Short mmCIF file of C-alpha atoms in Angstrom, two decimals:
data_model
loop_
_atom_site.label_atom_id
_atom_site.label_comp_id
_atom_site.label_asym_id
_atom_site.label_seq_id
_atom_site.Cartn_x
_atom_site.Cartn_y
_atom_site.Cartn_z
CA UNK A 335 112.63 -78.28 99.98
CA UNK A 336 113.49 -75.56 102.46
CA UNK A 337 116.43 -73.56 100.41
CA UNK A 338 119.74 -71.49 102.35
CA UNK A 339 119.10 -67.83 102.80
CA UNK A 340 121.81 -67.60 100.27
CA UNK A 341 120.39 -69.45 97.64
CA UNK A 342 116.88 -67.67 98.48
CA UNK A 343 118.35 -64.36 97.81
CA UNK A 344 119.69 -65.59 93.97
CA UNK A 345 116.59 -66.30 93.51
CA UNK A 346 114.97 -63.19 94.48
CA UNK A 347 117.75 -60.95 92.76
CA UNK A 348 116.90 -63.25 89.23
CA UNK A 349 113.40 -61.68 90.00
CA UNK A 350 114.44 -57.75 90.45
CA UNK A 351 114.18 -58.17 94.42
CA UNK A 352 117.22 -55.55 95.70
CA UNK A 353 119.90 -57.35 97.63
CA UNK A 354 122.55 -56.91 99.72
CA UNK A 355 125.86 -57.32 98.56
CA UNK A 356 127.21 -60.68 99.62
CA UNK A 357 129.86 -63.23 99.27
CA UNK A 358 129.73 -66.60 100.16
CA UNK A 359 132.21 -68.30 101.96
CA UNK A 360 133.44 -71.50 103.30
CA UNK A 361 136.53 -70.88 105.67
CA UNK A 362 137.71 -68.22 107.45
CA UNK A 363 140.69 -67.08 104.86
CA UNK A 364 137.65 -66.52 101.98
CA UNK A 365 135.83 -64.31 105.09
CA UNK A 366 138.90 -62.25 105.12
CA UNK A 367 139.31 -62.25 101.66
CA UNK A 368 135.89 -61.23 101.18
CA UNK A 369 135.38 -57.97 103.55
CA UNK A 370 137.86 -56.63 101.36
CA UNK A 371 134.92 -56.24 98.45
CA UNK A 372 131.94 -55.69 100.69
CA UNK A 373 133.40 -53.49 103.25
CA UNK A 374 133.28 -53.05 106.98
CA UNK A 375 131.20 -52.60 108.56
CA UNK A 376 129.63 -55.76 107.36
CA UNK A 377 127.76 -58.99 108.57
CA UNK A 378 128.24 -62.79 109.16
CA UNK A 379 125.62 -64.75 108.55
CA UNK A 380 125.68 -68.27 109.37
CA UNK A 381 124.02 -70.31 106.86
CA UNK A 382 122.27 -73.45 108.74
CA UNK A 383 118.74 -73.95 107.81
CA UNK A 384 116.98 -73.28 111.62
CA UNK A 385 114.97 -70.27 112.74
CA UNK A 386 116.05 -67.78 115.51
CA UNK A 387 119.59 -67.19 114.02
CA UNK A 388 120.10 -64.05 115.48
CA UNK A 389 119.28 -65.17 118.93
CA UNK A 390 121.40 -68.38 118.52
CA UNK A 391 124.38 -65.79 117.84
CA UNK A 392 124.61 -67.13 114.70
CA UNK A 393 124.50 -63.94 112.91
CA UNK A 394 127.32 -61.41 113.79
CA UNK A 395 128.40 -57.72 112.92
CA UNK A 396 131.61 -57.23 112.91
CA UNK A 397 133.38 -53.74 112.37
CA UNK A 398 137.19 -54.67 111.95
CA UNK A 399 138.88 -57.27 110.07
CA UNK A 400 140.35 -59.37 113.14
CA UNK A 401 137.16 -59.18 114.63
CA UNK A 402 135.40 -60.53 111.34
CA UNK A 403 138.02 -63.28 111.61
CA UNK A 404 137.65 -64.13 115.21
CA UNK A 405 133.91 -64.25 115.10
CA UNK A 406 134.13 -66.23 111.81
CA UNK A 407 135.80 -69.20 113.81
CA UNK A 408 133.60 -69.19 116.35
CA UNK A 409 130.86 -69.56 114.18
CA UNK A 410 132.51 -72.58 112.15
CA UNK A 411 133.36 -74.14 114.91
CA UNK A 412 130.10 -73.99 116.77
CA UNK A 413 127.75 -76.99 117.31
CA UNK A 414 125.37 -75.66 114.88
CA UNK A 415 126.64 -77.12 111.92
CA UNK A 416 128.22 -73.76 109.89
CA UNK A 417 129.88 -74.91 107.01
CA UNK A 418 128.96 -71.63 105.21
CA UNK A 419 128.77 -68.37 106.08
CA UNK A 420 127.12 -65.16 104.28
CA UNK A 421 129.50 -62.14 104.21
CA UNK A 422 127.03 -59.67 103.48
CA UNK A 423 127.45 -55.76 103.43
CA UNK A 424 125.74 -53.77 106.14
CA UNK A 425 122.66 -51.72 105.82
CA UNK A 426 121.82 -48.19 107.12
CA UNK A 427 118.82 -49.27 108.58
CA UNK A 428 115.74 -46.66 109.23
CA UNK A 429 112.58 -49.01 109.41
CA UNK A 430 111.92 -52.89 108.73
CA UNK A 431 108.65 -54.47 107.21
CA UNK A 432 107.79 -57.98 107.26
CA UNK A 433 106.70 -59.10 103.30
CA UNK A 434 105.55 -62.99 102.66
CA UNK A 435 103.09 -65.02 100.15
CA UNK A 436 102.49 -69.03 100.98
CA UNK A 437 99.40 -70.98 100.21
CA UNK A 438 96.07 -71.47 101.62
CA UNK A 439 95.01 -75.22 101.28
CA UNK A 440 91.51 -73.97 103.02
CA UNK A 441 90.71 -71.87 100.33
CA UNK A 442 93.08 -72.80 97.52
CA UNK A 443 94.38 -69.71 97.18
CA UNK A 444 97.34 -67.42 97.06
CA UNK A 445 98.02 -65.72 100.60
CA UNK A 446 100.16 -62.43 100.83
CA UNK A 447 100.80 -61.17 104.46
CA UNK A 448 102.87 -57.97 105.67
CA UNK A 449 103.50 -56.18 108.40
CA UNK A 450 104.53 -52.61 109.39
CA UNK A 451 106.96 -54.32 112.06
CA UNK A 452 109.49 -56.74 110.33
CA UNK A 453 112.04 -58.84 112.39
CA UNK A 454 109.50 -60.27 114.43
CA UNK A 455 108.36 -63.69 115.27
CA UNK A 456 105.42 -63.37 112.98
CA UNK A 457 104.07 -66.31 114.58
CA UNK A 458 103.66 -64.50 117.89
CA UNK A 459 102.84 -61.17 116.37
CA UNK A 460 99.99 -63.10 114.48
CA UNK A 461 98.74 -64.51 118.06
CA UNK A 462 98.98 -61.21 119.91
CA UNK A 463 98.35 -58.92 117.38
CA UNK A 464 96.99 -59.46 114.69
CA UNK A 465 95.35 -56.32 114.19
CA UNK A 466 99.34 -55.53 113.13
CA UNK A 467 99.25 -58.00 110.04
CA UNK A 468 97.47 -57.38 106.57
CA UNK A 469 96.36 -60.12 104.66
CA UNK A 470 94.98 -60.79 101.36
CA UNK A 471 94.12 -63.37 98.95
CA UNK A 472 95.26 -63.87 95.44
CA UNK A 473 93.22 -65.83 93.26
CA UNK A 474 95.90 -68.73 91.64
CA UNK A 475 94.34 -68.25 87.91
CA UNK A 476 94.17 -64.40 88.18
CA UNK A 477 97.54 -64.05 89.80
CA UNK A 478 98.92 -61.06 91.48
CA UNK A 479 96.96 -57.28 90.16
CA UNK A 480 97.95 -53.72 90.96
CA UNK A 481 94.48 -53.65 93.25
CA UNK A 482 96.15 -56.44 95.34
CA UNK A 483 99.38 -54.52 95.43
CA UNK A 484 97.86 -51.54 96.56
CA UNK A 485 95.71 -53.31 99.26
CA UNK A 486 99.21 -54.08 101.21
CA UNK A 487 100.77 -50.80 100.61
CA UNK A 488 98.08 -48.94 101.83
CA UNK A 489 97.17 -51.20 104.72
CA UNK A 490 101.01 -50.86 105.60
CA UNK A 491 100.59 -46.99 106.10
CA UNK A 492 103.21 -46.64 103.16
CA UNK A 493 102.76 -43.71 100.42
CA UNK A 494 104.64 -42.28 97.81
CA UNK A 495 108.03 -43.67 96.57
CA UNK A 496 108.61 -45.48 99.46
CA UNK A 497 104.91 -47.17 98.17
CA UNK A 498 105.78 -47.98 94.86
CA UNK A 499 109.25 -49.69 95.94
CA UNK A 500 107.63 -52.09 98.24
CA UNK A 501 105.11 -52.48 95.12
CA UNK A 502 107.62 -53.26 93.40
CA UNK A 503 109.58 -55.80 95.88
CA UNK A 504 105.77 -57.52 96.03
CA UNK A 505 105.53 -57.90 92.58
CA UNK A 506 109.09 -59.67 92.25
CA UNK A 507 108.42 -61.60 95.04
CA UNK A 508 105.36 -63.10 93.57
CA UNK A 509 107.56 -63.73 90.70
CA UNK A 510 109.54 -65.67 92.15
CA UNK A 511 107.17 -67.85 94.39
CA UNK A 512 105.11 -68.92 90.94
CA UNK A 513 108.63 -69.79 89.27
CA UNK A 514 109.46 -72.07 91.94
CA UNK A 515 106.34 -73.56 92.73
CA UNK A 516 106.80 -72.15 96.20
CA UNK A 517 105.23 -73.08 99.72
CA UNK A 518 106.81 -70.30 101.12
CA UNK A 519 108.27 -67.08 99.82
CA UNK A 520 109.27 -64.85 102.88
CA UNK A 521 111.57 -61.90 103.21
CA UNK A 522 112.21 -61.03 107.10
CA UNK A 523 112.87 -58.55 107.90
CA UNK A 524 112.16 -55.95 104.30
CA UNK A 525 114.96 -53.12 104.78
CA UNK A 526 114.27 -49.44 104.31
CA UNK A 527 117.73 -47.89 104.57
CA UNK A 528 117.91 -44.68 105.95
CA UNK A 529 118.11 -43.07 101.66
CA UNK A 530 114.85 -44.84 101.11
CA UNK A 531 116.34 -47.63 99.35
CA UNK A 532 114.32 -51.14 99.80
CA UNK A 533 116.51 -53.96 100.44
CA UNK A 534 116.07 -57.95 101.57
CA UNK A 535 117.61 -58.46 104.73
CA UNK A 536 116.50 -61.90 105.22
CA UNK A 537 115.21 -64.27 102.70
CA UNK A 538 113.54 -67.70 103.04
CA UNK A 539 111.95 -69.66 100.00
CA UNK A 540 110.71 -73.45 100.37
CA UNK A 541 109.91 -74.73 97.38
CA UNK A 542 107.10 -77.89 96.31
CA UNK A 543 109.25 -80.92 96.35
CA UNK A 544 107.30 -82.31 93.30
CA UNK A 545 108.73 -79.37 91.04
CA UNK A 546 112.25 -81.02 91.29
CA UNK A 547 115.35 -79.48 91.80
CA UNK A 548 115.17 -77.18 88.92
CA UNK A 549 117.84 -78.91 86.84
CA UNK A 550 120.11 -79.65 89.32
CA UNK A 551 120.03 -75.85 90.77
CA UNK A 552 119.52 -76.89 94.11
CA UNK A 553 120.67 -80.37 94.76
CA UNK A 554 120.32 -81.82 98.44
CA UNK A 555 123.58 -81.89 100.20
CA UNK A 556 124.37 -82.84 103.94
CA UNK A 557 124.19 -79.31 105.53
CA UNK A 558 120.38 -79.73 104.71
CA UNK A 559 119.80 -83.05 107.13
CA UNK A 560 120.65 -82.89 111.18
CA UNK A 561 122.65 -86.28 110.31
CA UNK A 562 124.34 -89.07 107.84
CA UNK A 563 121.33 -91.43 107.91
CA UNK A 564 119.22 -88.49 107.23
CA UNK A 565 120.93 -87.64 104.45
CA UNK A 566 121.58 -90.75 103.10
CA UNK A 567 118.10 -91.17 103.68
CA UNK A 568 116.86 -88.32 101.29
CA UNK A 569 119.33 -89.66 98.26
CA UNK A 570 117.07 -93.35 98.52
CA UNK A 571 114.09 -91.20 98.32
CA UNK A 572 113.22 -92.83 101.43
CA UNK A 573 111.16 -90.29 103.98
CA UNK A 574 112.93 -90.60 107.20
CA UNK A 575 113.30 -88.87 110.63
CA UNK A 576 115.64 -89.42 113.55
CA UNK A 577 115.12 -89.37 116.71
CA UNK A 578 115.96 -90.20 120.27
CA UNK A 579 114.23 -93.60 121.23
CA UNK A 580 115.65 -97.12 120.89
CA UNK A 581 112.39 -98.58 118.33
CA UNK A 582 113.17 -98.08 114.83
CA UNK A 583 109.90 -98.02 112.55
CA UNK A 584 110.04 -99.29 109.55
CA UNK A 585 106.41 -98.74 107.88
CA UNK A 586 104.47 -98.31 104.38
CA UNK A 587 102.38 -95.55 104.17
CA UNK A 588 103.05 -92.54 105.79
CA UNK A 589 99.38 -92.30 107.80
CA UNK A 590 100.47 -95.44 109.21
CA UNK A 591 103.94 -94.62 110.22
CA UNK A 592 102.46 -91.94 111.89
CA UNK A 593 99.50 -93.97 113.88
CA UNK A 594 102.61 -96.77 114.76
CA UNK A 595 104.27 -93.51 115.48
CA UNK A 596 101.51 -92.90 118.14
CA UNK A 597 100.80 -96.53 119.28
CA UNK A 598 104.43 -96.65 120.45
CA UNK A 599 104.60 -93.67 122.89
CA UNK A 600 100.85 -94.50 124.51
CA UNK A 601 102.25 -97.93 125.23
CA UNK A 602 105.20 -96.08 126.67
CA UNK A 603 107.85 -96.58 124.35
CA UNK A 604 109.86 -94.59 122.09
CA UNK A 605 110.85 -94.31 119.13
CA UNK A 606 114.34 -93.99 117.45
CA UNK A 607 113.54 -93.27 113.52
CA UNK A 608 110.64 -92.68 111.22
CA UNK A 609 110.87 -94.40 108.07
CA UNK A 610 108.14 -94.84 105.73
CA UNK A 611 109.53 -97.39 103.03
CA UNK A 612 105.69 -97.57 100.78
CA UNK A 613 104.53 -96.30 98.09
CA UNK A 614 107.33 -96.49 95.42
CA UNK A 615 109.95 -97.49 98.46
CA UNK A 616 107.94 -100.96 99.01
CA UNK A 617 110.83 -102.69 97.33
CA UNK A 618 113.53 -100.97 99.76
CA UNK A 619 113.39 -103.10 102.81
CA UNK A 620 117.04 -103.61 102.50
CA UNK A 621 117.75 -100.08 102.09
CA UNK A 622 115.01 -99.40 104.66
CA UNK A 623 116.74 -101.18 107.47
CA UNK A 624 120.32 -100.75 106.45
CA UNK A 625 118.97 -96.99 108.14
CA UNK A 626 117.16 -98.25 110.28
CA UNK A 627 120.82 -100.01 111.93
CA UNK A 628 122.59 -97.00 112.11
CA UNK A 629 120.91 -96.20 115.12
CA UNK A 630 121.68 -98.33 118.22
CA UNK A 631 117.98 -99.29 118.31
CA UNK A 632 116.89 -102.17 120.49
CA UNK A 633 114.54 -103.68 118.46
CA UNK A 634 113.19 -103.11 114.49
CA UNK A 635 109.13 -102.99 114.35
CA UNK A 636 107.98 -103.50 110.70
CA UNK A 637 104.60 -102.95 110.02
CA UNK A 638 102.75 -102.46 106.70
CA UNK A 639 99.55 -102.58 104.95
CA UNK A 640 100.16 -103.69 101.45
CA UNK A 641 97.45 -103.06 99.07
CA UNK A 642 99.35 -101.69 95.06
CA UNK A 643 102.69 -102.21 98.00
CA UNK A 644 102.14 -106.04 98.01
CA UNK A 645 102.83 -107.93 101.15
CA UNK A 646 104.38 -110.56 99.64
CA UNK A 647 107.34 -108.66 98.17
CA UNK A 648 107.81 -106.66 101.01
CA UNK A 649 108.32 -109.97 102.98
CA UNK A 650 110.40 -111.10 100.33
CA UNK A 651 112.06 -107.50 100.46
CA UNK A 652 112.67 -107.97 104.50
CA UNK A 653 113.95 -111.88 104.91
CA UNK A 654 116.59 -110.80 102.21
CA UNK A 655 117.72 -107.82 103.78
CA UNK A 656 117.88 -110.15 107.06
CA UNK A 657 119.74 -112.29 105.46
CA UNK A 658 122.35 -109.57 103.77
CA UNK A 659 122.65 -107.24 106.58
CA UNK A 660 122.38 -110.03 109.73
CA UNK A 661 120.86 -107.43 112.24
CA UNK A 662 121.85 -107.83 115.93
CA UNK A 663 118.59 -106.91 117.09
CA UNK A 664 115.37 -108.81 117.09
CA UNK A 665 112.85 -107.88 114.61
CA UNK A 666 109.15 -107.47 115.00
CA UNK A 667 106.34 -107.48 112.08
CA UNK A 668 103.00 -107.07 111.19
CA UNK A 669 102.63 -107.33 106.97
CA UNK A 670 99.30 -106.94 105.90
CA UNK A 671 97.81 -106.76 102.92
CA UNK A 672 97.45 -107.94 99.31
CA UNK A 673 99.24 -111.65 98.98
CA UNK A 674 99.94 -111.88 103.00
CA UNK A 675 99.13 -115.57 103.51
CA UNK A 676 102.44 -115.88 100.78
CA UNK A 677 103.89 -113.05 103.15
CA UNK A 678 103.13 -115.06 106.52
CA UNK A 679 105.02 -118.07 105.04
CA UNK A 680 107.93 -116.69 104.03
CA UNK A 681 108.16 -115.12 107.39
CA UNK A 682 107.71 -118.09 109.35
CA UNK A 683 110.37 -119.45 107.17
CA UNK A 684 112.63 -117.50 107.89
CA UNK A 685 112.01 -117.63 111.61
CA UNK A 686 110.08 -114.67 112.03
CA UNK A 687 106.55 -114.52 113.94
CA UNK A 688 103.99 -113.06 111.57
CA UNK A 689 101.70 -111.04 113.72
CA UNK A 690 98.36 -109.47 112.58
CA UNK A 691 96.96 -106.96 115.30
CA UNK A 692 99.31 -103.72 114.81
CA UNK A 693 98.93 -103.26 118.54
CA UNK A 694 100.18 -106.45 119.10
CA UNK A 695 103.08 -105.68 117.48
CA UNK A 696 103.63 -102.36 118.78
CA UNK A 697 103.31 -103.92 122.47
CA UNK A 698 106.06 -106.69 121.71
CA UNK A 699 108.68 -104.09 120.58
CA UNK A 700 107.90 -101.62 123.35
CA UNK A 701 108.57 -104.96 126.21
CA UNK A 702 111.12 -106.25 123.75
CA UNK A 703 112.71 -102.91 124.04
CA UNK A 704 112.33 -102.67 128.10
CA UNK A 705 113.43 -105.72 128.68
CA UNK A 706 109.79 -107.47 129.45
CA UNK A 707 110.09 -110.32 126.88
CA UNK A 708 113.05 -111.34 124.63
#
C-alpha cells in the first residue's frame, strides 16, 4: 500500500525524522486558515499519490495570502484528483540529498541508497550516473549498525555535524521501514537548510500489504484508486485494474490473468479491466462481474484454471451472477480445472459454450469484440 506524503511524514516524525511544519487541509478556507500558523512564505502540496508533482504544477509556493488562495483553487479544481492539500512551511534551503532503504529480493537483503544530489529522478541518475549513488546492504537479522551508517555518510562526502544528523535521519528512517514492514522508505529530496538543520522535504513509504493496515491507521479510501470500480474493487479484496479496451477479463490466478492479458493484445484486441477473482475470490463471480459491467465492455472473457479454486463452483459462481445481474453483453469462457465436466454442464445449461483451448477463447472475444462473429 503506497501511503500520502502526508501520512509518510507521521510516520517518520513517530520515528525522530525532522519535519516540516504542516497542516493538512481539505478546502481552500482551512488553506487560509492554516498559513496563519505556518507562515508565508510557505508551500502547497497537492496530495495525489503520482510521481513528478512538481512538474505537474502540483506543488506551489506561494508568498501572500491571496496568492495561497488562488493557487489553492486551482489545484482543487485540477484534473488530478486534489482533494487534499499539504500546507507546509518553507525551508531555507542550502543543499538537498537523496536518502532511501527498499528490499532486494535477489539477495534477500536490506538495500540503503543515497545520493549527494537529492530532487532528482533517481531512476535516471541511477542509469546515467551511477557513479553518483552509494549503496549498501543490510543484512535483515543484523539490522542497521553504526559501520553501515558511516559507509553512507562518508561515501556522501558529509563530515562533522552535518554527518551525524544525516546519521541520525538514517537511523530513524530504518526505524520506520522495519515498523511498517516497508517496500519502500524514501525521503526526496533530504533538506539541509541553510543553519544546518536536516529536514524531510519529501516523504514516500509503501508498505507490505500483508502487514495490514496497522489497526485501521491507514484505511484505503477513494483518493488512493484512479476510479469507483477501482475502489470498490480494493474493498472486495478483488485485484483489479482499469483500462482502456472494450474486453473485460475476468480470470483466477493472477499468472493467468496476466498470460490472457497477453493473448488478447497479440490477437489484436484490447483489454478494458484486469480482474483476477482466484485464490480466496473464486467464490466472487458475482462480485467479479458486477465490476467487470461498469465498464462499457463489449464482451466478458472468463477464463480459469481451477485446481484448490474448483471449476465447478466457479461455474456455479458465474450462471448465478448471469442470472442476478442479466449482462447485456455476450459472455465468453474457458473453466478448467478440478470438477470441470460438472462445470461444462452447468454451462451448457445455462446456454453458455464451454470452451477448452484458452486461445480459443481469447480469439472469440477479440472477433466478438470487432464485430467478426456474434
Amino acid at each position: 500500500m503506497k501511503l500520502f506524503e502526508f501520512q509518510a511524514k507521521e510516520a517518520f516524525a513517530e520515528s525522530g525524522v525532522p519535519i516540516p511544519q504542516g497542516i493538512l487541509c481539505s478546502s481552500v478556507s482551512e488553506v487560509q486558515v492554516a498559513i496563519q500558523t505556518v507562515g508565508l512564505p510557505c508551500v502547497l502540496k497537492s496530495q495525489v499519490l503520482r510521481g513528478g508533482r512538481g512538474k505537474a504544477g502540483l506543488i506551489q509556493v506561494v508568498k501572500t495570502e491571496g496568492e495561497a488562495a488562488s493557487k489553492a483553487a486551482e489545484l482543487f479544481a485540477s484534473t488530478h484528483g486534489v482533494r487534499r492539500i499539504l500546507v507546509e512551511q518553507a525551508i531555507d534551503i542550502a543543499r538537498e540529498l537523496y536518502l532511501a532503504i527498499t528490499l532486494d529480493p535477489v539477495s534477500a537483503k536490506i538495500t540503503v541508497i543515497s545520493s549527494a544530489e537529492g530532487g532528482v529522478e533517481i531512476e535516471k541518475l541511477a542509469e546515467e550516473a551511477p557513479e553518483k549513488l552509494v549503496k549498501i546492504e543490510v543484512d535483515i537479522d543484523g539490522g542497521l549498525m553504526p559501520h553501515h551508517v558511516r559507509e553512507v555518510t562518508f561515501g556522501l562526502g558529509l563530515d562533522g555535524d552535518l554527518a551525524k544528523k544525516v546519521g541520525g535521519v538514517l537511523q530513524s528512517l530504518y526505524k520506520v521501514f522495519r515498523k511498517y514492514g516497508a517496500e519502500l522508505a524514501e525521503i526526496n529530496p533530504l533538506f539541509v537548510s541553510g543553519n544546518g538543520d536536516v529536514i524531510a522535504g519529501d516523504g514516500k513509504l509503501i508498505t507490505d500489504d500483508n502487514m495490514g493496515n496497522f489497526d485501521g491507521k491507514y484505511p484505503l479510501t477513494r483518493a488512493h484508486f484512479d476510479s469507483d470500480t477501482e475502489y470498490e474493487a480494493a474493498l472486495e479484496g478483488i485485484p483489479y485494474l482499469q483500462f482502456d479496451g472494450d474486453i473485460s477479463l475476468m480470470c483466477a490466478g493472477a499468472g493467468l490473468t496476466t498470460t490472457v492479458f497477453d493473448l488478447i493484445n497479440y490477437a489484436g484486441g484490447n483489454v478494458a479491466n484486469y480482474l483476477e477473482f482466484g485464490g480466496p475470490n473464486y467464490k466472487k463471480a458475482r462480485e467479479a462481474m458486477r465490476l467487470c459491467l461498469r465498464n462499457k465492455c463489449k464482451v466478458i472473457l472468463v477464463v480459469t484454471f481451477g485446481t484448490i479454486a474448483r471449476a465447478d463452483v466457479m461455474a456455479n459462481g458465474l450462471v448465478e451472477a448471469i442470472n442476478e445481474l442479466k449482462p447485456d453483453v455476450p459472455i465468453v469462457t474457458c473453466i478448467r480445472g478440478t470438477n470441470e465436466e460438472e462445470a461444462f454442464d452447468t454451462l451448457r445449461v445455462a446456454g453458455l459454450e464451454p470452451l477448452s483451448e484458452t486461445e480459443e477463447a481469447v480469439q472469440r472475444a477479440v472477433d466478438i469484440a470487432a464485430g467478426r462473429v456474434r
